[in-house]
Amino acid sequence: IENDSITFEICQKMVDEWVCCTEEEIHSAWLHLVEEERMIVEGSAALALAGYIKVRHKLKDQSVCIVLCGRNITLEKLKYLLE
């Protein structure tokens, strides 16, 4: 936790459930965004989608918003992920 960071404390109060995802689940979500949505995002955004995919059965008939932020990805990383 960074000095003077307020986000951890806010998350402790506001987050109802934490979802852990594997690297494979994150990569699969990233590929979905690239292939189906035509979006290039960094891993943290793909993690948000991977987490949703993992628990979407719990969210049936609910409105869901997934924040897909960040395009901070190098060309080398992009080439690696597309292989």
CSV table of C-alpha atoms in Angstrom, one decimal:
chain,number,residue,atom,x,y,z
A,1,ILE,CA,0.0,0.0,0.0
A,2,GLU,CA,1.4,3.3,-1.0
A,3,ASN,CA,2.0,6.0,1.6
A,4,ASP,CA,-1.0,8.4,1.9
A,5,SER,CA,-3.1,6.0,-0.3
A,6,ILE,CA,-6.8,6.2,0.4
A,7,THR,CA,-7.9,3.6,-2.1
A,8,PHE,CA,-7.3,0.5,0.1
A,9,GLU,CA,-9.4,1.9,2.9
A,10,ILE,CA,-12.2,2.8,0.5
A,11,CYS,CA,-12.1,-0.7,-1.1
A,12,GLN,CA,-12.3,-2.3,2.3
A,13,LYS,CA,-15.6,-0.4,3.0
A,14,MET,CA,-17.1,-0.6,-0.5
A,15,VAL,CA,-16.2,-3.9,-2.1
A,16,ASP,CA,-18.7,-6.7,-1.5
A,17,GLU,CA,-16.7,-9.6,-2.9
A,18,TRP,CA,-13.2,-10.2,-4.3
A,19,VAL,CA,-12.8,-12.4,-7.3
A,20,CYS,CA,-9.5,-14.1,-8.1
A,21,CYS,CA,-8.6,-14.8,-11.7
A,22,THR,CA,-5.9,-16.9,-13.3
A,23,GLU,CA,-3.5,-15.5,-15.9
A,24,GLU,CA,-5.3,-17.7,-18.4
A,25,GLU,CA,-8.7,-16.2,-17.5
A,26,ILE,CA,-7.2,-12.7,-17.9
A,27,HIS,CA,-5.7,-13.6,-21.2
A,28,SER,CA,-8.9,-15.1,-22.5
A,29,ALA,CA,-10.8,-12.0,-21.5
A,30,TRP,CA,-8.2,-9.8,-23.2
A,31,LEU,CA,-8.5,-11.8,-26.4
A,32,HIS,CA,-12.3,-11.4,-26.3
A,33,LEU,CA,-11.9,-7.7,-26.0
A,34,VAL,CA,-9.4,-7.6,-29.0
A,35,GLU,CA,-11.3,-10.1,-31.2
A,36,GLU,CA,-14.9,-9.3,-30.5
A,37,GLU,CA,-14.9,-5.7,-29.2
A,38,ARG,CA,-11.9,-4.4,-31.2
A,39,MET,CA,-10.4,-2.9,-28.0
A,40,ILE,CA,-6.8,-2.9,-27.0
A,41,VAL,CA,-6.5,-2.7,-23.2
A,42,GLU,CA,-3.9,-3.4,-20.6
A,43,GLY,CA,-4.1,-6.4,-18.2
A,44,SER,CA,-5.9,-4.6,-15.4
A,45,ALA,CA,-8.9,-3.9,-17.7
A,46,ALA,CA,-9.0,-7.5,-18.9
A,47,LEU,CA,-8.9,-8.5,-15.3
A,48,ALA,CA,-12.2,-6.6,-14.7
A,49,LEU,CA,-13.8,-8.5,-17.5
A,50,ALA,CA,-12.3,-11.9,-16.4
A,51,GLY,CA,-13.7,-11.3,-12.9
A,52,TYR,CA,-17.2,-10.6,-14.3
A,53,ILE,CA,-17.1,-13.6,-16.6
A,54,LYS,CA,-16.3,-15.8,-13.5
A,55,VAL,CA,-19.3,-14.6,-11.5
A,56,ARG,CA,-21.8,-13.6,-14.2
A,57,HIS,CA,-24.1,-16.4,-13.2
A,58,LYS,CA,-24.6,-14.6,-9.8
A,59,LEU,CA,-25.5,-11.3,-11.6
A,60,LYS,CA,-28.2,-12.6,-13.9
A,61,ASP,CA,-31.0,-10.1,-14.5
A,62,GLN,CA,-28.9,-7.3,-12.9
A,63,SER,CA,-27.4,-4.2,-14.5
A,64,VAL,CA,-23.6,-4.5,-14.6
A,65,CYS,CA,-21.0,-1.9,-15.4
A,66,ILE,CA,-17.4,-2.9,-16.1
A,67,VAL,CA,-14.8,-0.2,-16.2
A,68,LEU,CA,-12.3,-0.9,-19.0
A,69,CYS,CA,-9.5,1.7,-18.5
A,70,GLY,CA,-6.0,1.8,-19.6
A,71,ARG,CA,-4.2,1.4,-22.9
A,72,ASN,CA,-0.8,1.4,-21.4
A,73,ILE,CA,0.6,-1.6,-23.3
A,74,THR,CA,3.9,-1.8,-25.2
A,75,LEU,CA,4.2,-3.0,-28.7
A,76,GLU,CA,6.4,-5.9,-27.5
A,77,LYS,CA,3.7,-6.9,-24.9
A,78,LEU,CA,1.0,-6.7,-27.6
A,79,LYS,CA,3.0,-8.9,-30.0
A,80,TYR,CA,3.5,-11.4,-27.2
A,81,LEU,CA,-0.2,-11.5,-26.2
A,82,LEU,CA,-1.3,-12.0,-29.8
A,83,GLU,CA,1.0,-15.0,-30.4
